[in-house]
Coordinates of C-alpha atoms in Angstrom, one line a residue:
X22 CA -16.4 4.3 69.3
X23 CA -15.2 0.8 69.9
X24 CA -18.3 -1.8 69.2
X25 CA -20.1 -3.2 72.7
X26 CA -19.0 -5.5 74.2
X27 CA -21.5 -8.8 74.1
X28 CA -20.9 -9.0 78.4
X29 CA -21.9 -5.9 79.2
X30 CA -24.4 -4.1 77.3
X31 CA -26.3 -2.1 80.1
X32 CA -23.1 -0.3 81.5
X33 CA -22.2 0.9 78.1
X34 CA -26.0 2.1 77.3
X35 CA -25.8 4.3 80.0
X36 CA -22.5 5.5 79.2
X37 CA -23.6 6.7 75.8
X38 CA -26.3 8.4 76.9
X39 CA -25.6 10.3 79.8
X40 CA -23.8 12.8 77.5
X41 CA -27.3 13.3 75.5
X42 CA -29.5 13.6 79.0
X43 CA -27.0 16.2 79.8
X44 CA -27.6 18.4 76.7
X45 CA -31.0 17.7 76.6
X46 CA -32.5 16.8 80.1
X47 CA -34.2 14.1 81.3
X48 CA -37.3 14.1 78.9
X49 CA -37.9 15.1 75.0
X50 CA -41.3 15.7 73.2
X51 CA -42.6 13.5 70.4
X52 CA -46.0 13.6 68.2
X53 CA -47.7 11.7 71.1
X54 CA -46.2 13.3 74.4
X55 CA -42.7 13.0 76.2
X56 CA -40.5 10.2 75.8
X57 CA -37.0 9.5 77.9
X58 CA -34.1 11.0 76.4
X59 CA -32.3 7.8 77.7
X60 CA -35.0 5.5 75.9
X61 CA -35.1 7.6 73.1
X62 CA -31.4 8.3 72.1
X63 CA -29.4 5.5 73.6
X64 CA -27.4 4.1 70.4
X65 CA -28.0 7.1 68.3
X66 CA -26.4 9.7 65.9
X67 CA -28.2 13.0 66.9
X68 CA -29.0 15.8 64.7
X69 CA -29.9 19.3 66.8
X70 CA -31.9 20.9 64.7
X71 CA -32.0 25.0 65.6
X72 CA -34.9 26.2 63.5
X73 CA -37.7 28.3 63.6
X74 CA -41.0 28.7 61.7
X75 CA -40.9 32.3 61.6
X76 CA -37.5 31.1 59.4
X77 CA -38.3 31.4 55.9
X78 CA -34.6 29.2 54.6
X79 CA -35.9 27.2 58.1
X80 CA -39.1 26.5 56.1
X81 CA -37.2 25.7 52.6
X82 CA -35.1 23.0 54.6
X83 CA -37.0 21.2 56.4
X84 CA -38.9 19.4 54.4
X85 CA -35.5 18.3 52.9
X86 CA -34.1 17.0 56.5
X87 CA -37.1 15.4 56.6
X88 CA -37.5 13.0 53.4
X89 CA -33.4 12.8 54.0
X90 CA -34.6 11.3 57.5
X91 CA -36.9 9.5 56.6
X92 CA -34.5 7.8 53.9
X93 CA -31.8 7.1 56.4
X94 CA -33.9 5.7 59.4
X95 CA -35.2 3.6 56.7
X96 CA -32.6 1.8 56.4
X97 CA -32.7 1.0 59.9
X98 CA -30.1 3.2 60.7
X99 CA -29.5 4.4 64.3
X100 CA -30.4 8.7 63.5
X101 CA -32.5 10.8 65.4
X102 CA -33.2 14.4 64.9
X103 CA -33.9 17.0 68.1
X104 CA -35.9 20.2 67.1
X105 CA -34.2 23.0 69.0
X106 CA -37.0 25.9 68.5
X107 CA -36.3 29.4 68.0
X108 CA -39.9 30.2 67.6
X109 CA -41.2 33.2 69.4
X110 CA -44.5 31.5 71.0
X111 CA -45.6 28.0 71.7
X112 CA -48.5 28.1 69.4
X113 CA -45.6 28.6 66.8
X114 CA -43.5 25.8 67.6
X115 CA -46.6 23.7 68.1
X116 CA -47.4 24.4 64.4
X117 CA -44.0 23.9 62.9
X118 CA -43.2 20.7 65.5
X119 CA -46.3 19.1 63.8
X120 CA -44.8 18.8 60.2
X121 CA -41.5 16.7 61.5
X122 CA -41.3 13.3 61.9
X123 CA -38.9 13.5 65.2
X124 CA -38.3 15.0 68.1
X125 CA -38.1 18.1 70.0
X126 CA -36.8 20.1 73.4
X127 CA -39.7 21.1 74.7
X128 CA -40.8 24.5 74.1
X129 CA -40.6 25.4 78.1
X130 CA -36.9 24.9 78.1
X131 CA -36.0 28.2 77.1
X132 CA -32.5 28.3 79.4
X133 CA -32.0 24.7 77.7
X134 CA -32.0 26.2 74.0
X135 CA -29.5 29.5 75.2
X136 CA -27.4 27.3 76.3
X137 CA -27.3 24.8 73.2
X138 CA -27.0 27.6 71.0
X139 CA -24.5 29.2 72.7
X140 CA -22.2 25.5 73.1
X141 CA -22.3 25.1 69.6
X142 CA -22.0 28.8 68.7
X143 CA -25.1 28.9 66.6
X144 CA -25.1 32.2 64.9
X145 CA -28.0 31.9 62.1
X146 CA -31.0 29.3 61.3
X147 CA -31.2 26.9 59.9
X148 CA -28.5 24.9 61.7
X149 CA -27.9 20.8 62.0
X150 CA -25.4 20.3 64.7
X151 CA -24.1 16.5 64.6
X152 CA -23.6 14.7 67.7
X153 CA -22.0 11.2 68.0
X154 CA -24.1 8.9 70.7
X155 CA -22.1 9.7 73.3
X156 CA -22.9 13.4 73.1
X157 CA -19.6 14.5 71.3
X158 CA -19.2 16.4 68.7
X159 CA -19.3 14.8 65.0
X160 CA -19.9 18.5 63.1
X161 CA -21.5 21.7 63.4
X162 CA -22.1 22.2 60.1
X163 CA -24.7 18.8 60.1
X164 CA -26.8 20.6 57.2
X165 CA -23.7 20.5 54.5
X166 CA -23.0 16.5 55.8
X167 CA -26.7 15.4 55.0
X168 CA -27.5 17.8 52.1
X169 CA -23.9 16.3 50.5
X170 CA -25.0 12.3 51.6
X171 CA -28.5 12.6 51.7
X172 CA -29.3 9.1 51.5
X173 CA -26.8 8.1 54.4
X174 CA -23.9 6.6 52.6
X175 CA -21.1 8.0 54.4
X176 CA -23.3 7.5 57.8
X177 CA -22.5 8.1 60.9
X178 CA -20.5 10.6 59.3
X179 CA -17.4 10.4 61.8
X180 CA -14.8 13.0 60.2
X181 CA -11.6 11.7 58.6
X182 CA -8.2 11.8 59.5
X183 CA -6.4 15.0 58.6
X184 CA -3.9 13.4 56.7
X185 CA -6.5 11.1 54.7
X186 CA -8.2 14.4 53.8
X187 CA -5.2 16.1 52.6
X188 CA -4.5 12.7 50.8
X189 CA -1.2 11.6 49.3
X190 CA -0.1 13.9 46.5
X191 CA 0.1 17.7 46.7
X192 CA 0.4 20.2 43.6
X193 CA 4.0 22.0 43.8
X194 CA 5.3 24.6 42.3
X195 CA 7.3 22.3 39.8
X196 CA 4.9 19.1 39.5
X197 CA 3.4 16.6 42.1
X198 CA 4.8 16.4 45.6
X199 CA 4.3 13.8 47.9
X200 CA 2.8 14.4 51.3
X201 CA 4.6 11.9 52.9
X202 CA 7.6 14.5 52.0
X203 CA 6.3 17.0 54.6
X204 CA 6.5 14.1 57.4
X205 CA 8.1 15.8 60.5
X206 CA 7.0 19.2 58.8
X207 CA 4.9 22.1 61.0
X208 CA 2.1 22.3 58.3
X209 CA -0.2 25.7 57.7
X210 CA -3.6 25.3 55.7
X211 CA -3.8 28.7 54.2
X212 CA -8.0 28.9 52.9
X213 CA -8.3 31.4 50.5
X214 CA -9.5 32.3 47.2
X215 CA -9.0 35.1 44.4
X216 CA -12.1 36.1 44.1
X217 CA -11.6 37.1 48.0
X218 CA -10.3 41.1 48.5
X219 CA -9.0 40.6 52.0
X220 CA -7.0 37.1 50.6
X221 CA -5.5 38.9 47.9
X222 CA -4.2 41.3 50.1
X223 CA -3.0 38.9 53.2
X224 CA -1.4 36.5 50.7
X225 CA 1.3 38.8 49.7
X226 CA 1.9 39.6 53.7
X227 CA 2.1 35.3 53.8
X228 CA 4.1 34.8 51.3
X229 CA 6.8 37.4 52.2
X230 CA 6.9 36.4 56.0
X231 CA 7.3 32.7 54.3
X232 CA 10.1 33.7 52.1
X233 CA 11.9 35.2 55.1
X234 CA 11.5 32.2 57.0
X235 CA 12.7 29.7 54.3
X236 CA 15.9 32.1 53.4
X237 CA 16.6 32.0 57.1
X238 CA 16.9 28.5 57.0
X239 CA 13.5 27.1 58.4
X240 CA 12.6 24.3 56.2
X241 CA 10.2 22.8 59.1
X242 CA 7.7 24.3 58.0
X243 CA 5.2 24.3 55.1
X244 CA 1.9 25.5 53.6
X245 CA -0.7 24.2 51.9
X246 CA -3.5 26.3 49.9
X247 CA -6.8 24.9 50.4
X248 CA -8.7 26.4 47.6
X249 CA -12.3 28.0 47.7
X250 CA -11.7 29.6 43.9
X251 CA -15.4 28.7 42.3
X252 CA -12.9 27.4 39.1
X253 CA -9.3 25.5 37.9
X254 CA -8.8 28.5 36.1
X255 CA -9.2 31.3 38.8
X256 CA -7.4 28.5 40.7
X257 CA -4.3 27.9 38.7
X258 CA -4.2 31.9 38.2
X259 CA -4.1 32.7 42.0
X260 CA -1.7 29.3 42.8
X261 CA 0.5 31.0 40.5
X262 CA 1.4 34.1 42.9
X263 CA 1.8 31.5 45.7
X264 CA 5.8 29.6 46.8
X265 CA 4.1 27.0 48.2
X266 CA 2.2 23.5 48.0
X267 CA -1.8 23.3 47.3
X268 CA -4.0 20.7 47.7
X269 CA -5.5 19.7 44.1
X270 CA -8.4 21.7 42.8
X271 CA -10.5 18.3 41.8
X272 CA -10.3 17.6 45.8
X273 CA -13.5 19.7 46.8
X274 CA -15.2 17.4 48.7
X275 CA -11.8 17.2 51.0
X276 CA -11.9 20.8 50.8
X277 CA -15.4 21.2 51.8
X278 CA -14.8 18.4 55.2
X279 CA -11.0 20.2 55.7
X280 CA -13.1 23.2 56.3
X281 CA -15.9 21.7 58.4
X282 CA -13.7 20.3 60.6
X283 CA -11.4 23.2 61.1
X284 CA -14.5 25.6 61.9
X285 CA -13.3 28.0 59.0
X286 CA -16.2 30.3 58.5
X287 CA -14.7 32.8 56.3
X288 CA -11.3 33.8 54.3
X289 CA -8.6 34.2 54.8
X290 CA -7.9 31.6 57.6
X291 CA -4.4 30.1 58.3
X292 CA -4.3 27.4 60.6
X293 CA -1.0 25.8 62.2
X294 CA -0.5 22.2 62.3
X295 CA 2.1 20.4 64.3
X296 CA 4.4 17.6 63.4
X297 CA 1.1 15.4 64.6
X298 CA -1.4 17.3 62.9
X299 CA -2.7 18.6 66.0
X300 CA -4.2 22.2 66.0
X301 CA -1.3 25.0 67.1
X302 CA -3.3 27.9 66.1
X303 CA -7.0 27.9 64.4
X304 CA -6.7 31.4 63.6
X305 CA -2.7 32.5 63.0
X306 CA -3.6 35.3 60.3
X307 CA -3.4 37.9 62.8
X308 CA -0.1 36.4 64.9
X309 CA 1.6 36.0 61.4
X310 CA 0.8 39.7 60.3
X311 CA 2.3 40.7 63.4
X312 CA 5.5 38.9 63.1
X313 CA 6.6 39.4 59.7
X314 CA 10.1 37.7 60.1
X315 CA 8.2 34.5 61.7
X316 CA 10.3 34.7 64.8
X317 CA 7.5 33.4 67.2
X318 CA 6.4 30.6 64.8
X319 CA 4.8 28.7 64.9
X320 CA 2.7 31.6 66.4
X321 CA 1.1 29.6 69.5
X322 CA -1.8 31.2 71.0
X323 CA -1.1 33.6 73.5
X324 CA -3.8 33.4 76.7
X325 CA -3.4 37.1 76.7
X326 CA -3.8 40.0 73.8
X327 CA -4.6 43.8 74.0
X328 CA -7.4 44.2 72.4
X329 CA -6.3 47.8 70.8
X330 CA -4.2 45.4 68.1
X331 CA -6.3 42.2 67.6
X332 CA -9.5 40.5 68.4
X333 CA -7.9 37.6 68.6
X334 CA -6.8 35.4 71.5
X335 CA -6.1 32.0 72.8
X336 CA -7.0 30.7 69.7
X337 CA -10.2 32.0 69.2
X338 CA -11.3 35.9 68.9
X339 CA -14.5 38.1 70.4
X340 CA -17.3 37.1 67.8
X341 CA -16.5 33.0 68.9
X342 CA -16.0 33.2 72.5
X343 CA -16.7 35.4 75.5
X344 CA -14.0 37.7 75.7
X345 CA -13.1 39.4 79.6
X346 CA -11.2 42.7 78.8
X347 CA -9.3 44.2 81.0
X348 CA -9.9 48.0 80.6
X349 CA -6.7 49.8 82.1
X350 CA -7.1 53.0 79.6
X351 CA -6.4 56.0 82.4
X352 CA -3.5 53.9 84.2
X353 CA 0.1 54.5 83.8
X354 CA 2.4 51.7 82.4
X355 CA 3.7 50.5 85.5
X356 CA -0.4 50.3 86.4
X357 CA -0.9 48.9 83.1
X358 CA 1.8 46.1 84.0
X359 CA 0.4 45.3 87.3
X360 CA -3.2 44.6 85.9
X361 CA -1.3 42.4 82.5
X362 CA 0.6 40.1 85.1
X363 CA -2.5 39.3 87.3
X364 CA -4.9 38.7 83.7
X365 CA -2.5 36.2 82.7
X366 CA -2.3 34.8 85.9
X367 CA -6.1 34.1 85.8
X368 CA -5.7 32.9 82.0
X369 CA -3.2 30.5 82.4
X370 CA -5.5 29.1 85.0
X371 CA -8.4 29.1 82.5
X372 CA -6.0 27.5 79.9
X373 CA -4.8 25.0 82.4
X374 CA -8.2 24.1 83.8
X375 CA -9.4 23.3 80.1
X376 CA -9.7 19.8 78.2
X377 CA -7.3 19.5 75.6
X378 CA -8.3 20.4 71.7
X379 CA -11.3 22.3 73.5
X380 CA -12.7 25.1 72.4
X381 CA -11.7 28.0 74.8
X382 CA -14.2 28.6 77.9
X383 CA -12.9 32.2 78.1
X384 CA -10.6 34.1 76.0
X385 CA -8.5 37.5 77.9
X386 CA -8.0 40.8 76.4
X387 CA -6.2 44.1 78.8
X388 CA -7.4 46.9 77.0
X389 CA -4.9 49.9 77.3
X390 CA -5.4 52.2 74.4
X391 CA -8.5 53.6 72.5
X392 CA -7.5 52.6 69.3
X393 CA -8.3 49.8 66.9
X394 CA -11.4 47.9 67.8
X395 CA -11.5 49.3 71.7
X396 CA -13.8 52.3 70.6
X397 CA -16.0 50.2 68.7
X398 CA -16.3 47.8 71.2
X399 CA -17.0 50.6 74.0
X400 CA -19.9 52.5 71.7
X401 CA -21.4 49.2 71.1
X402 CA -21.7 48.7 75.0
X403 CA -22.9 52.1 75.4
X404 CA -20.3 53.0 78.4
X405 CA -19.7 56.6 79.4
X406 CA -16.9 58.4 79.1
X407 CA -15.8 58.3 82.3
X408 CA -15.5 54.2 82.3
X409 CA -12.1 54.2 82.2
X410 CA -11.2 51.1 84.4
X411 CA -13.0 48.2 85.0
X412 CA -13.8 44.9 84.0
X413 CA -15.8 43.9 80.5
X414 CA -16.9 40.5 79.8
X415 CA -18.2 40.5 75.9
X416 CA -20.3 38.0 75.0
X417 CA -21.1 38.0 71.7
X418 CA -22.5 34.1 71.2
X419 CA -24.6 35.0 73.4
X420 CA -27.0 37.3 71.4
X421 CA -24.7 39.9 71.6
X422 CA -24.6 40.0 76.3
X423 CA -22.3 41.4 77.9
X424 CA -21.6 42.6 81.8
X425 CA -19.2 45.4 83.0
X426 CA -18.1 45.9 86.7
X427 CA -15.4 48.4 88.2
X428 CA -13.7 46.9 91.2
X429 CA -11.7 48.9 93.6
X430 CA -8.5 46.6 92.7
X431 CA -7.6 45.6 88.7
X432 CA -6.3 42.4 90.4
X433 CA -6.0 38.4 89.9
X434 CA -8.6 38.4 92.5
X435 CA -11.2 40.6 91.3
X436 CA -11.1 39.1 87.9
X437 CA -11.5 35.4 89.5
X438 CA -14.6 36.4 91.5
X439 CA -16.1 38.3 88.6
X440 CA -15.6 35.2 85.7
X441 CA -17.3 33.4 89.3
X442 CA -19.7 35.8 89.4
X443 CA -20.4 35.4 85.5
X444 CA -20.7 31.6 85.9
X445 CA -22.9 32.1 88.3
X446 CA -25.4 34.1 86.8
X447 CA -25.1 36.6 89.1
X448 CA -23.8 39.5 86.9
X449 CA -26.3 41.7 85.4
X450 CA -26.8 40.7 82.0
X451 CA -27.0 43.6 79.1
X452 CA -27.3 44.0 75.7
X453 CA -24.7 45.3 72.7
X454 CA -26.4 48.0 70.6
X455 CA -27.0 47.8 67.3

């Protein structure tokens, strides 16, 4: 952010912080009692700290967030740390809230923590979710940033520029290739590694679809291998299958923050880059696969798939986002049709309502055959037979939630007033089987 201005400190105090009191509430807990999230945040780099002392890798950590804490406030740097509790009891949190040396949501603010977790997609603990002073996002992946810097040198930690990450020279096929060269260039970051079965078998699907393209004349676009390979060797051997650029092996700790702030979780992940940089497509694996001759590259999300073929959608797929599905399995096509066109009326609206480079509030499935993941996704829900047609909404951040309602009418209208009705709490809430 830019630095204060000398002539107006108050106004931009309360600008900071008003993103914080709205994560966090009005009040936080400290070894004494409550103190003003205001008071006690204004100015800071905040750490959300989702742990539990029921956690034994919770347990391991902590100690080690602490001392690394304890070293950067030291300093007199501006870093606070929020305990965000998972325990199961407050005598529990009480216990494990004593051994850390900052502060904490208070227990009582159970809705608080859901909702937290379920922003920043927390999916295990420990977790250390970074948040710049103003409340937005630095990383969620906090507990690599500080275990890699644990004595603050690289604090506040604000991630890089793409192309400062990717830096200025790439490996090619026949020597060093500047990335400068690539200016103008629709870019893929293909992460991957050989010691990873499903890579080995999506890279030869890549590669072909990216021969095809380049002998059909598209030389706008490129990719670049972003290496997980544990060693040069298994590197160099795997590079060799591949016709295009990679970024050097000895560039792990670009690696590691190209990663990070991407939000790749696992391999194989392709993610399309325009001209600019900007995200076109987190997760393109799935669009590519389907398009083998790359004729809707660069593959830009689609606000509506059928789930029957991919869990993927809008950017994003079930097991990030909550996912409304559109079941339409007893309906003839032209039924079918009628219930597609009014989804994607109420996705565009979705898309169109969101903030740019947000993560999607809702991603739209219809749902028209039982194959692929469809039956899985049905068993897991425990539906009968006989739900045919209706309305899902699959919320998997959320614990594993999810709500199901048969309308008279598939319709644009019905699937406003049911997402309404999901914003609203009003849905009845029930749980995926195990």
């Amino acid at each position: 952010p830019p630095p204060p201005r000398v002539c107006s400190p108050p106004p931009l105090v309360r600008t900071m912080s008003t993103g914080m009191i709205e994560l966090l509430g009005d009040t936080l807990k400290n070894s004494s009692g409550t103190v003003a999230t205001q008071d006690a945040l204004a100015g800071k780099v905040v750490g959300l700290y989702f742990s539990a002392h029921w956690c034994p890798p919770c347990r391991a950590f902590t100690p080690k967030l602490a001392e690394i804490h304890r070293d950067i406030t030291g300093q007199g740097k501006n870093f606070e740390i929020v305990f965000v509790s998972s325990d199961r009891d407050e005598p529990s949190f009480d216990e494990y809230f004593s051994e850390m040396p900052w502060l904490s949501l208070p227990f009582e603010e159970r809705d608080r923590k859901g909702a937290l977790s379920k922003k920043f997609k927390v999916s295990g603990i420990p977790t250390l979710v970074l948040l710049n002073e103003d409340g937005s996002l630095i990383s969620k992946d906090g507990r690599s940033v500080v275990s890699e810097d644990p004595k603050g040198a690289q604090f506040p930690w604000l991630p890089k520029p793409v192309d400062e990450l990717i830096g200025d020279t790439l490996v090619g096929k026949d020597g060093p290739v500047n990335f400068a060269d690539l200016k103008g260039k629709t870019i893929g970051l293909y992460f991957s590694a050989h010691w990873c079965g499903p890579c080995r078998q999506f890279t030869p699907t890549l590669a072909d679809t990216y021969r095809t393209m380049k002998d059909a004349g598209n030389g706008d676009f490129e990719i670049i291998f972003v290496s997980s390979d544990r060693d040069e060797g298994s590197f160099n051997e795997y590079r060799a299958e591949m016709p295009w650029l990679a970024l050097p092996f000895a560039r792990r700790a670009e690696k590691d923050a190209l990663s990070r702030h991407f939000g790749v979780e696992g391999i194989p992940t392709l993610v399309i880059l325009d001209s600019d940089l900007k995200v076109v497509n987190k997760n393109a694996r799935s669009a590519l696969a389907q398009d083998p001759t790359g004729a809707e590259f660069p593959w830009i999300p689609k606000p509506v798939e059928e789930l029957s073929q991919t869990v993927e959608s809008g950017g994003s797929d079930v097991n990030e986002a909550p996912s409304l599905i559109a079941l339409c399995l007893d309906m003839d096509e032209a039924g079918q049709a009628e219930v597609q066109e009014g989804l994607l009326e109420v996705a565009k609206e979705t898309v169109a309502a969101q903030e740019p480079g947000a993560d999607p509030e809702l991603i739209f499935f219809t749902a028209k055959e039982t194959t692929g993941p469809v039956p899985q996704v049905l068993r897991l829900m425990g539906l009968q037979e006989d739900f045919q047609r209706g309305l899902l909404l699959l919320d998997i951040p959320d614990n594993g939630g999810f709500y199901a309602e048969q309308p008279d009418k598939l319709d644009a209208t019905a699937i406003r007033k049911f997402i309404a009705s999901y914003k609203e709490g009003k849905l009845d809430r029930r749980q995926l089987s195990r």
